[in-house]
Amino acid sequence: MTVTFIGLIMAAIGLLLLIRGSLAGMLAFLMLSGMMGGSAAIILTAVGGSSIPPAQFALAFIWLRMVIPGSRFLDSLGPAFKENLWLIVFVVYGLVIAYVGPRLFAGQINVTPLRFEGGDGGLFDTSPLMPTSQNMTASVYLIGALLTAVATYVACIYRGGANALVKTAVVIAWFHSITGIMGAVGRGTPIETFFTLLRNANYTQHNQAYEGFIRINGIFPEPSSWAAFAFSWFVFLAECWYRSIEPKATGRAALLLGLVMFFSTSSSAYVGLGGYALFFAARIALFPTLASHSRIKEAAIIGLAGAVLTAILLAALPAFTEAIGEMIDDMLFAKADSESGRQRLFWALQGLDSFVVSWGLGIGPGSFRSSSLATAIIGSCGVIGVVSFVAYLLAVFEPRRGSSWGASGSLAARLGGAAATAAVVSQIPSLVAAPSPVPTGEFAILAGAALALRRVKPRNMQQGGDGEADAGIEVEELPPLRRGWRISE
C-alpha cells in the first residue's frame, strides 16, 4: 500500500477538519474530492494496482467526524440507514453475489472482464468467468456508495448541511469547468504536465483529440468520465435555479457547466444534455402550474440567444460550424455503426446473457465490463438488484410529491426535490456508458441529500453533539451560504 502525495495532502486537510471543522465542512470536503476523478489517494499494490480515489479517502474522515467520541451524530445513523433501506438491500446482495456468483457460475459463460490480466484485450475478446480482484474492488465501491448516502443524509439534517450542499456545488461547477478549459487550452504546456501529475491513478489514459478538436477531460482520465461528473452537478444546479433557489448563482454555474460540456466532444455529455432538455420540456408541458414563469422566460431567452449565436456562427464561420456539426453527428448518430459503438453494444449485451445463464441471480459486480448501468445491474445483480435499485430510485424521487416536479412546498422541500431530480436524471449518461453496476459518489450524495431534506419539519432548534443545530427548523434560520448570499424563498 502506497500513500500518494495527494493522499498526504488530503489527510492533512481531513485531520484539520476533524479537529476544528464541522460536519457540513466535511460534506464539502467529500464533494470537492470527487473532482479528482483521475487521482489516487492510496495505491493498493497487493490488489493488482487498484487505488483508493480521493472521494473514498475523504469518506473515511466524514465518518470519523460522525463517530468520534463526544459526538451525538450516532443518534442520526439509525434513521439514515432506515431511509436508505433499499440501497442497503442492493449493496448487501451485491456483496454476496460478487463473492458467490463468479464461483457458482465459473466457466459457464465467457465475459469481457473489467480489467484483462496480463494484456489489454481486443475489441471483442472474452475469457471464462472466474473470480477476480475486480469483484473485491466493486464490493468496496458498493460499500462506499452506501456510506456516502448515509453520511450525506446525516450532514443534511444538521444546520449548515443544506447550505454546504448548494455552495459547494456552485464551487464545483466553476472549478470543474475552469480546469476542463485549462486542460484543453494548455495541451502541450506545463499545465498538461501538472494535470498528468494529478492523474496518478492506474487508469487508461485515452487519446484526447478528435478531428483537430482538443477534447476536455480536466483531471479525469477521459472526456466521458469528466462529462458524467459534470452532468450530475449541472442537473442539480439547473434544478435549484428552476426552483428559484439562489437562481443567480446556481443559474450561472449551471450555464457555464452546460456550455463547457457542449464543447467537451463527449457523447456522454451530448446524451445527457439532450435527455435533460427533453425532460425539462416534458415537465413544463405536464406540470405547468409547478413551473416558475420567470424561470420559463429565462430559459426561453437562453434558448433564443443560443439559436441567434448559432445563426451568426453559421454565417461568419461556416467551415467551423460544419466541423462542429460533423463531430456531434459522429459522437451521437454515427457512433452506433462505428467500431466503438459495436464494442459498447457487445459489452452491454453481456448483461442480458449473464442474467439468463445465472437464472436471474446475476454473476456478481465486477465480473464483467458493461456499457450501460441498466444491463450492468441486470447481469451482475439479477432480479433482486433490479428491484431494489428501482425501488431506491422511487424512494428518492417520490413522484407523488409536487416538489419532485417543480417549485412546490417549503425551501427544504424544493431543495430536496432538486437533489432528488438530479439523482435520477443524472443517471442518463450511465445508461449508455457505465462499465459496472456501482452507483457513482455524486448519485449517492444527491440521493442522501434528497432523503434528508424532505424529512425536515419546522420545530425548535436542537443542538447536536458539537454545537451544530438540527436542520429540522424554520427555513429562514438556515445560515448564509456566503456573505450577502443566503438560501431564500
GROMACS .gro file of C-alpha atoms in nm:
model
  489
    1MET     CA    1   0.000   0.000   0.000
    2THR     CA    2   0.139   0.338  -0.103
    3VAL     CA    3   0.001   0.672   0.013
    4THR     CA    4   0.041   0.923  -0.269
    5PHE     CA    5   0.120   1.292  -0.229
    6ILE     CA    6  -0.249   1.361  -0.294
    7GLY     CA    7  -0.337   1.127  -0.010
    8LEU     CA    8  -0.098   1.307   0.223
    9ILE     CA    9  -0.247   1.647   0.139
   10MET     CA   10  -0.599   1.514   0.187
   11ALA     CA   11  -0.502   1.353   0.518
   12ALA     CA   12  -0.378   1.690   0.644
   13ILE     CA   13  -0.700   1.864   0.538
   14GLY     CA   14  -0.914   1.584   0.680
   15LEU     CA   15  -0.738   1.593   1.016
   16LEU     CA   16  -0.775   1.971   1.033
   17LEU     CA   17  -1.148   1.944   0.966
   18LEU     CA   18  -1.172   1.660   1.214
   19ILE     CA   19  -1.025   1.878   1.487
   20ARG     CA   20  -1.173   2.218   1.407
   21GLY     CA   21  -1.431   2.170   1.132
   22SER     CA   22  -1.800   2.088   1.122
   23LEU     CA   23  -1.991   1.804   0.962
   24ALA     CA   24  -2.104   2.047   0.692
   25GLY     CA   25  -1.739   2.123   0.621
   26MET     CA   26  -1.672   1.752   0.594
   27LEU     CA   27  -1.956   1.721   0.342
   28ALA     CA   28  -1.799   1.996   0.133
   29PHE     CA   29  -1.463   1.815   0.157
   30LEU     CA   30  -1.626   1.495   0.033
   31MET     CA   31  -1.798   1.670  -0.257
   32LEU     CA   32  -1.486   1.857  -0.368
   33SER     CA   33  -1.280   1.537  -0.356
   34GLY     CA   34  -1.498   1.397  -0.632
   35MET     CA   35  -1.339   1.639  -0.878
   36MET     CA   36  -1.015   1.438  -0.857
   37GLY     CA   37  -1.161   1.166  -1.076
   38GLY     CA   38  -0.830   1.056  -1.224
   39SER     CA   39  -0.634   1.067  -0.899
   40ALA     CA   40  -0.543   0.815  -0.633
   41ALA     CA   41  -0.504   0.885  -0.263
   42ILE     CA   42  -0.375   0.533  -0.191
   43ILE     CA   43  -0.245   0.271  -0.436
   44LEU     CA   44  -0.301  -0.089  -0.331
   45THR     CA   45  -0.011  -0.275  -0.488
   46ALA     CA   46  -0.129  -0.605  -0.340
   47VAL     CA   47  -0.464  -0.583  -0.527
   48GLY     CA   48  -0.344  -0.555  -0.882
   49GLY     CA   49  -0.255  -0.187  -0.856
   50SER     CA   50  -0.609  -0.085  -0.762
   51SER     CA   51  -0.639   0.253  -0.598
   52ILE     CA   52  -0.848   0.433  -0.340
   53PRO     CA   53  -0.973   0.754  -0.503
   54PRO     CA   54  -0.979   1.084  -0.312
   55ALA     CA   55  -1.357   1.071  -0.263
   56GLN     CA   56  -1.335   0.733  -0.087
   57PHE     CA   57  -1.047   0.865   0.122
   58ALA     CA   58  -1.248   1.174   0.224
   59LEU     CA   59  -1.541   0.946   0.312
   60ALA     CA   60  -1.334   0.794   0.591
   61PHE     CA   61  -1.291   1.135   0.752
   62ILE     CA   62  -1.658   1.230   0.741
   63TRP     CA   63  -1.741   0.901   0.912
   64LEU     CA   64  -1.474   0.965   1.174
   65ARG     CA   65  -1.638   1.303   1.231
   66MET     CA   66  -1.972   1.133   1.295
   67VAL     CA   67  -1.850   0.859   1.530
   68ILE     CA   68  -1.577   1.049   1.716
   69PRO     CA   69  -1.616   1.031   2.096
   70GLY     CA   70  -1.831   1.314   2.228
   71SER     CA   71  -2.039   1.348   1.912
   72ARG     CA   72  -2.411   1.273   1.908
   73PHE     CA   73  -2.431   1.217   1.535
   74LEU     CA   74  -2.461   0.846   1.611
   75ASP     CA   75  -2.823   0.911   1.710
   76SER     CA   76  -2.895   1.006   1.348
   77LEU     CA   77  -2.738   0.699   1.191
   78GLY     CA   78  -3.037   0.476   1.264
   79PRO     CA   79  -3.285   0.694   1.073
   80ALA     CA   80  -3.027   0.747   0.798
   81PHE     CA   81  -2.985   0.374   0.739
   82LYS     CA   82  -3.361   0.324   0.759
   83GLU     CA   83  -3.428   0.583   0.489
   84ASN     CA   84  -3.166   0.418   0.268
   85LEU     CA   85  -3.312   0.071   0.322
   86TRP     CA   86  -3.346  -0.018  -0.048
   87LEU     CA   87  -2.987   0.088  -0.114
   88ILE     CA   88  -2.881  -0.138   0.174
   89VAL     CA   89  -3.063  -0.430   0.009
   90PHE     CA   90  -2.894  -0.351  -0.323
   91VAL     CA   91  -2.547  -0.327  -0.169
   92VAL     CA   92  -2.577  -0.631   0.059
   93TYR     CA   93  -2.700  -0.852  -0.223
   94GLY     CA   94  -2.427  -0.711  -0.447
   95LEU     CA   95  -2.162  -0.805  -0.190
   96VAL     CA   96  -2.298  -1.157  -0.155
   97ILE     CA   97  -2.334  -1.225  -0.526
   98ALA     CA   98  -1.994  -1.066  -0.601
   99TYR     CA   99  -1.841  -1.348  -0.398
  100VAL     CA  100  -2.081  -1.630  -0.483
  101GLY     CA  101  -2.168  -1.553  -0.846
  102PRO     CA  102  -1.830  -1.591  -1.019
  103ARG     CA  103  -1.767  -1.911  -0.823
  104LEU     CA  104  -2.111  -2.063  -0.871
  105PHE     CA  105  -2.116  -1.995  -1.246
  106ALA     CA  106  -1.741  -2.020  -1.312
  107GLY     CA  107  -1.665  -2.126  -1.667
  108GLN     CA  108  -2.032  -2.130  -1.775
  109ILE     CA  109  -2.004  -1.807  -1.973
  110ASN     CA  110  -1.730  -1.607  -2.143
  111VAL     CA  111  -1.723  -1.239  -2.050
  112THR     CA  112  -1.515  -0.930  -2.111
  113PRO     CA  113  -1.360  -0.861  -1.768
  114LEU     CA  114  -1.332  -0.511  -1.626
  115ARG     CA  115  -0.955  -0.548  -1.646
  116PHE     CA  116  -0.769  -0.807  -1.852
  117GLU     CA  117  -0.495  -0.979  -1.655
  118GLY     CA  118  -0.170  -0.974  -1.848
  119GLY     CA  119  -0.300  -0.785  -2.152
  120ASP     CA  120  -0.528  -0.512  -2.282
  121GLY     CA  121  -0.762  -0.742  -2.471
  122GLY     CA  122  -0.909  -0.684  -2.815
  123LEU     CA  123  -1.238  -0.516  -2.900
  124PHE     CA  124  -1.444  -0.831  -2.854
  125ASP     CA  125  -1.206  -1.051  -2.653
  126THR     CA  126  -1.354  -1.253  -2.370
  127SER     CA  127  -1.237  -1.500  -2.110
  128PRO     CA  128  -1.416  -1.765  -1.899
  129LEU     CA  129  -1.595  -1.628  -1.595
  130MET     CA  130  -1.392  -1.664  -1.276
  131PRO     CA  131  -1.337  -1.470  -0.952
  132THR     CA  132  -1.101  -1.172  -0.993
  133SER     CA  133  -0.973  -0.882  -0.787
  134GLN     CA  134  -1.234  -0.663  -0.959
  135ASN     CA  135  -1.508  -0.841  -0.764
  136MET     CA  136  -1.340  -0.718  -0.446
  137THR     CA  137  -1.291  -0.369  -0.588
  138ALA     CA  138  -1.656  -0.343  -0.694
  139SER     CA  139  -1.764  -0.461  -0.348
  140VAL     CA  140  -1.559  -0.188  -0.182
  141TYR     CA  141  -1.711   0.075  -0.410
  142LEU     CA  142  -2.062  -0.054  -0.336
  143ILE     CA  143  -1.999  -0.012   0.036
  144GLY     CA  144  -1.860   0.334  -0.036
  145ALA     CA  145  -2.178   0.437  -0.219
  146LEU     CA  146  -2.393   0.330   0.076
  147LEU     CA  147  -2.172   0.502   0.333
  148THR     CA  148  -2.170   0.818   0.118
  149ALA     CA  149  -2.551   0.831   0.102
  150VAL     CA  150  -2.584   0.775   0.478
  151ALA     CA  151  -2.317   1.033   0.564
  152THR     CA  152  -2.478   1.292   0.337
  153TYR     CA  153  -2.817   1.223   0.494
  154VAL     CA  154  -2.677   1.287   0.842
  155ALA     CA  155  -2.491   1.601   0.731
  156CYS     CA  156  -2.801   1.748   0.566
  157ILE     CA  157  -3.028   1.709   0.868
  158TYR     CA  158  -2.796   1.931   1.070
  159ARG     CA  159  -2.767   2.304   1.034
  160GLY     CA  160  -2.524   2.407   0.762
  161GLY     CA  161  -2.554   2.088   0.561
  162ALA     CA  162  -2.805   2.220   0.306
  163ASN     CA  163  -2.606   2.537   0.258
  164ALA     CA  164  -2.283   2.343   0.217
  165LEU     CA  165  -2.451   2.127  -0.047
  166VAL     CA  166  -2.555   2.423  -0.263
  167LYS     CA  167  -2.247   2.636  -0.206
  168THR     CA  168  -2.007   2.352  -0.279
  169ALA     CA  169  -2.199   2.252  -0.592
  170VAL     CA  170  -2.151   2.606  -0.726
  171VAL     CA  171  -1.779   2.593  -0.647
  172ILE     CA  172  -1.752   2.253  -0.817
  173ALA     CA  173  -1.921   2.385  -1.131
  174TRP     CA  174  -1.677   2.673  -1.167
  175PHE     CA  175  -1.365   2.477  -1.074
  176HIS     CA  176  -1.457   2.175  -1.288
  177SER     CA  177  -1.530   2.400  -1.587
  178ILE     CA  178  -1.216   2.608  -1.548
  179THR     CA  179  -0.985   2.308  -1.506
  180GLY     CA  180  -1.150   2.146  -1.807
  181ILE     CA  181  -1.085   2.455  -2.019
  182MET     CA  182  -0.732   2.491  -1.884
  183GLY     CA  183  -0.654   2.129  -1.963
  184ALA     CA  184  -0.772   2.174  -2.323
  185VAL     CA  185  -0.611   2.513  -2.385
  186GLY     CA  186  -0.291   2.415  -2.205
  187ARG     CA  187  -0.232   2.096  -2.402
  188GLY     CA  188   0.143   2.064  -2.470
  189THR     CA  189   0.233   2.320  -2.199
  190PRO     CA  190   0.342   2.281  -1.834
  191ILE     CA  191  -0.029   2.283  -1.746
  192GLU     CA  192  -0.065   1.943  -1.912
  193THR     CA  193   0.233   1.814  -1.715
  194PHE     CA  194   0.074   1.932  -1.392
  195PHE     CA  195  -0.261   1.774  -1.476
  196THR     CA  196  -0.087   1.449  -1.572
  197LEU     CA  197   0.080   1.453  -1.230
  198LEU     CA  198  -0.263   1.482  -1.067
  199ARG     CA  199  -0.396   1.192  -1.276
  200ASN     CA  200  -0.183   0.943  -1.082
  201ALA     CA  201  -0.440   0.663  -1.060
  202ASN     CA  202  -0.396   0.338  -1.251
  203TYR     CA  203  -0.644   0.427  -1.529
  204THR     CA  204  -0.603   0.402  -1.904
  205GLN     CA  205  -0.533   0.747  -2.050
  206HIS     CA  206  -0.725   0.785  -2.377
  207ASN     CA  207  -0.646   0.996  -2.681
  208GLN     CA  208  -0.781   1.344  -2.608
  209ALA     CA  209  -0.822   1.479  -2.961
  210TYR     CA  210  -1.086   1.434  -3.228
  211GLU     CA  211  -1.058   1.561  -3.587
  212GLY     CA  212  -0.848   1.856  -3.473
  213PHE     CA  213  -1.068   1.931  -3.169
  214ILE     CA  214  -0.897   1.901  -2.832
  215ARG     CA  215  -1.122   1.704  -2.601
  216ILE     CA  216  -1.196   1.820  -2.248
  217ASN     CA  217  -1.109   1.586  -1.963
  218GLY     CA  218  -0.960   1.809  -1.692
  219ILE     CA  219  -0.825   1.597  -1.407
  220PHE     CA  220  -1.024   1.293  -1.524
  221PRO     CA  221  -0.873   1.013  -1.735
  222GLU     CA  222  -1.116   1.063  -2.026
  223PRO     CA  223  -1.383   1.307  -2.151
  224SER     CA  224  -1.673   1.070  -2.080
  225SER     CA  225  -1.594   1.043  -1.708
  226TRP     CA  226  -1.534   1.421  -1.691
  227ALA     CA  227  -1.871   1.483  -1.857
  228ALA     CA  228  -2.059   1.230  -1.640
  229PHE     CA  229  -1.933   1.402  -1.324
  230ALA     CA  230  -2.015   1.743  -1.468
  231PHE     CA  231  -2.365   1.636  -1.571
  232SER     CA  232  -2.464   1.535  -1.217
  233TRP     CA  233  -2.386   1.879  -1.075
  234PHE     CA  234  -2.518   2.056  -1.385
  235VAL     CA  235  -2.860   1.897  -1.334
  236PHE     CA  236  -2.859   1.973  -0.960
  237LEU     CA  237  -2.771   2.339  -1.015
  238ALA     CA  238  -3.018   2.372  -1.301
  239GLU     CA  239  -3.289   2.223  -1.079
  240CYS     CA  240  -3.200   2.466  -0.799
  241TRP     CA  241  -3.228   2.751  -1.049
  242TYR     CA  242  -3.561   2.616  -1.177
  243ARG     CA  243  -3.694   2.614  -0.820
  244SER     CA  244  -3.563   2.967  -0.751
  245ILE     CA  245  -3.301   2.853  -0.500
  246GLU     CA  246  -3.033   3.123  -0.529
  247PRO     CA  247  -3.117   3.146  -0.901
  248LYS     CA  248  -2.839   3.390  -0.996
  249ALA     CA  249  -2.556   3.183  -0.850
  250THR     CA  250  -2.692   2.839  -0.939
  251GLY     CA  251  -2.813   2.951  -1.282
  252ARG     CA  252  -2.480   3.099  -1.386
  253ALA     CA  253  -2.289   2.796  -1.260
  254ALA     CA  254  -2.522   2.559  -1.446
  255LEU     CA  255  -2.499   2.763  -1.766
  256LEU     CA  256  -2.118   2.764  -1.758
  257LEU     CA  257  -2.101   2.391  -1.689
  258GLY     CA  258  -2.351   2.320  -1.966
  259LEU     CA  259  -2.154   2.524  -2.221
  260VAL     CA  260  -1.825   2.353  -2.137
  261MET     CA  261  -1.998   2.014  -2.156
  262PHE     CA  262  -2.126   2.102  -2.504
  263PHE     CA  263  -1.770   2.161  -2.624
  264SER     CA  264  -1.625   1.858  -2.442
  265THR     CA  265  -1.677   1.633  -2.751
  266SER     CA  266  -1.808   1.361  -2.520
  267SER     CA  267  -2.102   1.150  -2.634
  268SER     CA  268  -2.199   1.109  -2.268
  269ALA     CA  269  -2.232   1.487  -2.242
  270TYR     CA  270  -2.450   1.509  -2.553
  271VAL     CA  271  -2.674   1.223  -2.446
  272GLY     CA  272  -2.710   1.377  -2.101
  273LEU     CA  273  -2.782   1.729  -2.222
  274GLY     CA  274  -3.028   1.602  -2.482
  275GLY     CA  275  -3.205   1.381  -2.230
  276TYR     CA  276  -3.230   1.662  -1.975
  277ALA     CA  277  -3.366   1.903  -2.238
  278LEU     CA  278  -3.643   1.654  -2.321
  279PHE     CA  279  -3.718   1.603  -1.951
  280PHE     CA  280  -3.723   1.981  -1.894
  281ALA     CA  281  -3.966   2.043  -2.180
  282ALA     CA  282  -4.192   1.749  -2.092
  283ARG     CA  283  -4.213   1.858  -1.729
  284ILE     CA  284  -4.327   2.208  -1.822
  285ALA     CA  285  -4.591   2.063  -2.052
  286LEU     CA  286  -4.719   1.813  -1.793
  287PHE     CA  287  -4.695   2.030  -1.480
  288PRO     CA  288  -4.730   2.393  -1.592
  289THR     CA  289  -4.866   2.506  -1.254
  290LEU     CA  290  -4.544   2.396  -1.083
  291ALA     CA  291  -4.323   2.595  -1.321
  292SER     CA  292  -4.198   2.944  -1.238
  293HIS     CA  293  -4.294   3.189  -1.511
  294SER     CA  294  -3.971   3.383  -1.459
  295ARG     CA  295  -3.765   3.064  -1.498
  296ILE     CA  296  -3.952   2.968  -1.816
  297LYS     CA  297  -3.895   3.316  -1.952
  298GLU     CA  298  -3.522   3.298  -1.875
  299ALA     CA  299  -3.498   2.952  -2.033
  300ALA     CA  300  -3.669   3.083  -2.346
  301ILE     CA  301  -3.427   3.376  -2.362
  302ILE     CA  302  -3.128   3.142  -2.325
  303GLY     CA  303  -3.265   2.917  -2.598
  304LEU     CA  304  -3.328   3.215  -2.828
  305ALA     CA  305  -2.978   3.352  -2.759
  306GLY     CA  306  -2.832   3.012  -2.844
  307ALA     CA  307  -3.024   3.000  -3.171
  308VAL     CA  308  -2.911   3.353  -3.266
  309LEU     CA  309  -2.549   3.274  -3.180
  310THR     CA  310  -2.567   2.957  -3.388
  311ALA     CA  311  -2.702   3.154  -3.684
  312ILE     CA  312  -2.422   3.409  -3.651
  313LEU     CA  313  -2.160   3.134  -3.640
  314LEU     CA  314  -2.312   2.967  -3.946
  315ALA     CA  315  -2.286   3.292  -4.138
  316ALA     CA  316  -1.944   3.402  -4.015
  317LEU     CA  317  -1.762   3.068  -3.977
  318PRO     CA  318  -1.931   2.810  -4.199
  319ALA     CA  319  -1.632   2.573  -4.202
  320PHE     CA  320  -1.607   2.574  -3.822
  321THR     CA  321  -1.978   2.517  -3.764
  322GLU     CA  322  -1.978   2.238  -4.024
  323ALA     CA  323  -1.694   2.069  -3.838
  324ILE     CA  324  -1.888   2.103  -3.510
  325GLY     CA  325  -2.196   1.951  -3.672
  326GLU     CA  326  -1.998   1.659  -3.811
  327MET     CA  327  -1.839   1.600  -3.473
  328ILE     CA  328  -2.178   1.588  -3.296
  329ASP     CA  329  -2.315   1.361  -3.568
  330ASP     CA  330  -2.021   1.123  -3.527
  331MET     CA  331  -2.045   1.129  -3.149
  332LEU     CA  332  -2.418   1.057  -3.140
  333PHE     CA  333  -2.588   0.930  -3.453
  334ALA     CA  334  -2.297   0.761  -3.632
  335LYS     CA  335  -2.146   0.614  -3.317
  336ALA     CA  336  -2.374   0.310  -3.321
  337ASP     CA  337  -2.228   0.198  -3.656
  338SER     CA  338  -1.870   0.266  -3.552
  339GLU     CA  339  -1.628   0.009  -3.418
  340SER     CA  340  -1.655   0.169  -3.073
  341GLY     CA  341  -2.035   0.159  -3.091
  342ARG     CA  342  -2.039  -0.210  -3.177
  343GLN     CA  343  -1.798  -0.282  -2.896
  344ARG     CA  344  -2.018  -0.097  -2.646
  345LEU     CA  345  -2.325  -0.285  -2.768
  346PHE     CA  346  -2.135  -0.613  -2.725
  347TRP     CA  347  -2.042  -0.516  -2.370
  348ALA     CA  348  -2.399  -0.414  -2.286
  349LEU     CA  349  -2.549  -0.738  -2.418
  350GLN     CA  350  -2.322  -0.936  -2.185
  351GLY     CA  351  -2.551  -0.827  -1.904
  352LEU     CA  352  -2.852  -0.994  -2.063
  353ASP     CA  353  -2.654  -1.311  -2.135
  354SER     CA  354  -2.530  -1.320  -1.776
  355PHE     CA  355  -2.884  -1.279  -1.646
  356VAL     CA  356  -3.002  -1.580  -1.847
  357VAL     CA  357  -2.703  -1.800  -1.759
  358SER     CA  358  -2.735  -1.720  -1.387
  359TRP     CA  359  -3.112  -1.785  -1.382
  360GLY     CA  360  -3.179  -1.429  -1.273
  361LEU     CA  361  -2.932  -1.434  -0.982
  362GLY     CA  362  -2.655  -1.235  -1.152
  363ILE     CA  363  -2.288  -1.324  -1.180
  364GLY     CA  364  -2.165  -1.055  -0.940
  365PRO     CA  365  -2.047  -0.692  -0.959
  366GLY     CA  366  -1.701  -0.669  -1.110
  367SER     CA  367  -1.738  -0.992  -1.308
  368PHE     CA  368  -1.776  -0.828  -1.650
  369ARG     CA  369  -1.750  -0.497  -1.829
  370SER     CA  370  -2.073  -0.340  -1.944
  371SER     CA  371  -2.151  -0.012  -2.119
  372SER     CA  372  -2.488   0.050  -1.958
  373LEU     CA  373  -2.592   0.082  -1.596
  374ALA     CA  374  -2.917  -0.099  -1.671
  375THR     CA  375  -2.761  -0.412  -1.822
  376ALA     CA  376  -2.475  -0.400  -1.570
  377ILE     CA  377  -2.727  -0.428  -1.285
  378ILE     CA  378  -2.931  -0.693  -1.470
  379GLY     CA  379  -2.629  -0.913  -1.537
  380SER     CA  380  -2.443  -0.852  -1.211
  381CYS     CA  381  -2.719  -0.841  -0.951
  382GLY     CA  382  -3.013  -1.012  -1.122
  383VAL     CA  383  -3.376  -0.970  -1.020
  384ILE     CA  384  -3.304  -0.865  -0.663
  385GLY     CA  385  -3.062  -0.598  -0.778
  386VAL     CA  386  -3.303  -0.456  -1.035
  387VAL     CA  387  -3.598  -0.447  -0.794
  388SER     CA  388  -3.400  -0.292  -0.506
  389PHE     CA  389  -3.232  -0.027  -0.721
  390VAL     CA  390  -3.556   0.078  -0.891
  391ALA     CA  391  -3.728   0.086  -0.551
  392TYR     CA  392  -3.449   0.310  -0.420
  393LEU     CA  393  -3.488   0.547  -0.716
  394LEU     CA  394  -3.862   0.572  -0.644
  395ALA     CA  395  -3.797   0.628  -0.272
  396VAL     CA  396  -3.556   0.909  -0.356
  397PHE     CA  397  -3.764   1.077  -0.627
  398GLU     CA  398  -4.110   1.031  -0.470
  399PRO     CA  399  -4.306   1.104  -0.790
  400ARG     CA  400  -4.625   1.191  -0.600
  401ARG     CA  401  -4.461   1.497  -0.442
  402GLY     CA  402  -4.508   1.830  -0.614
  403SER     CA  403  -4.152   1.928  -0.518
  404SER     CA  404  -4.027   1.645  -0.741
  405TRP     CA  405  -4.158   1.827  -1.046
  406GLY     CA  406  -4.117   2.195  -0.969
  407ALA     CA  407  -4.130   2.486  -0.727
  408SER     CA  408  -4.366   2.345  -0.466
  409GLY     CA  409  -4.352   2.337  -0.089
  410SER     CA  410  -4.104   2.481   0.158
  411LEU     CA  411  -3.747   2.572   0.075
  412ALA     CA  412  -3.622   2.245   0.224
  413ALA     CA  413  -3.875   2.051   0.015
  414ARG     CA  414  -3.776   2.236  -0.303
  415LEU     CA  415  -3.407   2.176  -0.238
  416GLY     CA  416  -3.482   1.811  -0.165
  417GLY     CA  417  -3.675   1.794  -0.492
  418ALA     CA  418  -3.381   1.943  -0.681
  419ALA     CA  419  -3.145   1.683  -0.532
  420ALA     CA  420  -3.393   1.401  -0.599
  421THR     CA  421  -3.446   1.502  -0.962
  422ALA     CA  422  -3.072   1.538  -1.015
  423ALA     CA  423  -3.005   1.197  -0.858
  424VAL     CA  424  -3.242   1.026  -1.103
  425VAL     CA  425  -3.186   1.232  -1.418
  426SER     CA  426  -2.808   1.226  -1.375
  427GLN     CA  427  -2.820   0.853  -1.449
  428ILE     CA  428  -2.891   0.923  -1.819
  429PRO     CA  429  -2.521   0.911  -1.924
  430SER     CA  430  -2.472   0.598  -1.712
  431LEU     CA  431  -2.739   0.421  -1.917
  432VAL     CA  432  -2.505   0.436  -2.219
  433ALA     CA  433  -2.162   0.437  -2.058
  434ALA     CA  434  -2.139   0.279  -1.709
  435PRO     CA  435  -1.900  -0.020  -1.701
  436SER     CA  436  -2.034  -0.163  -1.372
  437PRO     CA  437  -2.346  -0.158  -1.153
  438VAL     CA  438  -2.179   0.056  -0.885
  439PRO     CA  439  -2.360   0.391  -0.835
  440THR     CA  440  -2.139   0.698  -0.853
  441GLY     CA  441  -2.047   0.902  -0.550
  442GLU     CA  442  -2.238   1.201  -0.691
  443PHE     CA  443  -2.554   0.992  -0.715
  444ALA     CA  444  -2.511   0.878  -0.353
  445ILE     CA  445  -2.461   1.237  -0.232
  446LEU     CA  446  -2.767   1.368  -0.417
  447ALA     CA  447  -2.984   1.073  -0.311
  448GLY     CA  448  -2.883   1.101   0.053
  449ALA     CA  449  -2.944   1.477   0.050
  450ALA     CA  450  -3.286   1.434  -0.111
  451LEU     CA  451  -3.400   1.182   0.150
  452ALA     CA  452  -3.278   1.404   0.433
  453LEU     CA  453  -3.409   1.742   0.317
  454ARG     CA  454  -3.757   1.607   0.256
  455ARG     CA  455  -3.775   1.494   0.617
  456VAL     CA  456  -3.714   1.845   0.751
  457LYS     CA  457  -4.007   1.967   0.961
  458PRO     CA  458  -4.031   2.307   1.132
  459ARG     CA  459  -3.967   2.273   1.502
  460ASN     CA  460  -3.749   2.425   1.767
  461MET     CA  461  -3.377   2.411   1.706
  462GLN     CA  462  -3.193   2.127   1.875
  463GLN     CA  463  -2.823   2.113   1.939
  464GLY     CA  464  -2.602   1.836   1.807
  465GLY     CA  465  -2.311   1.697   1.999
  466ASP     CA  466  -2.068   1.960   1.872
  467GLY     CA  467  -2.294   2.264   1.882
  468GLU     CA  468  -2.439   2.221   1.534
  469ALA     CA  469  -2.813   2.273   1.511
  470ASP     CA  470  -3.057   2.020   1.374
  471ALA     CA  471  -3.192   2.111   1.032
  472GLY     CA  472  -3.548   2.043   1.146
  473ILE     CA  473  -3.603   2.419   1.184
  474GLU     CA  474  -3.767   2.707   1.006
  475VAL     CA  475  -3.604   2.762   0.668
  476GLU     CA  476  -3.512   3.124   0.737
  477GLU     CA  477  -3.294   3.006   1.025
  478LEU     CA  478  -3.053   2.832   0.787
  479PRO     CA  479  -2.714   3.007   0.789
  480PRO     CA  480  -2.600   3.206   0.482
  481LEU     CA  481  -2.409   3.038   0.203
  482ARG     CA  482  -2.169   3.328   0.187
  483ARG     CA  483  -2.165   3.690   0.286
  484GLY     CA  484  -2.473   3.854   0.142
  485TRP     CA  485  -2.589   3.529  -0.020
  486ARG     CA  486  -2.847   3.323   0.152
  487ILE     CA  487  -3.086   3.047   0.053
  488SER     CA  488  -3.411   3.237   0.025
  489GLU     CA  489  -3.774   3.167  -0.051
   0.00000   0.00000   0.00000
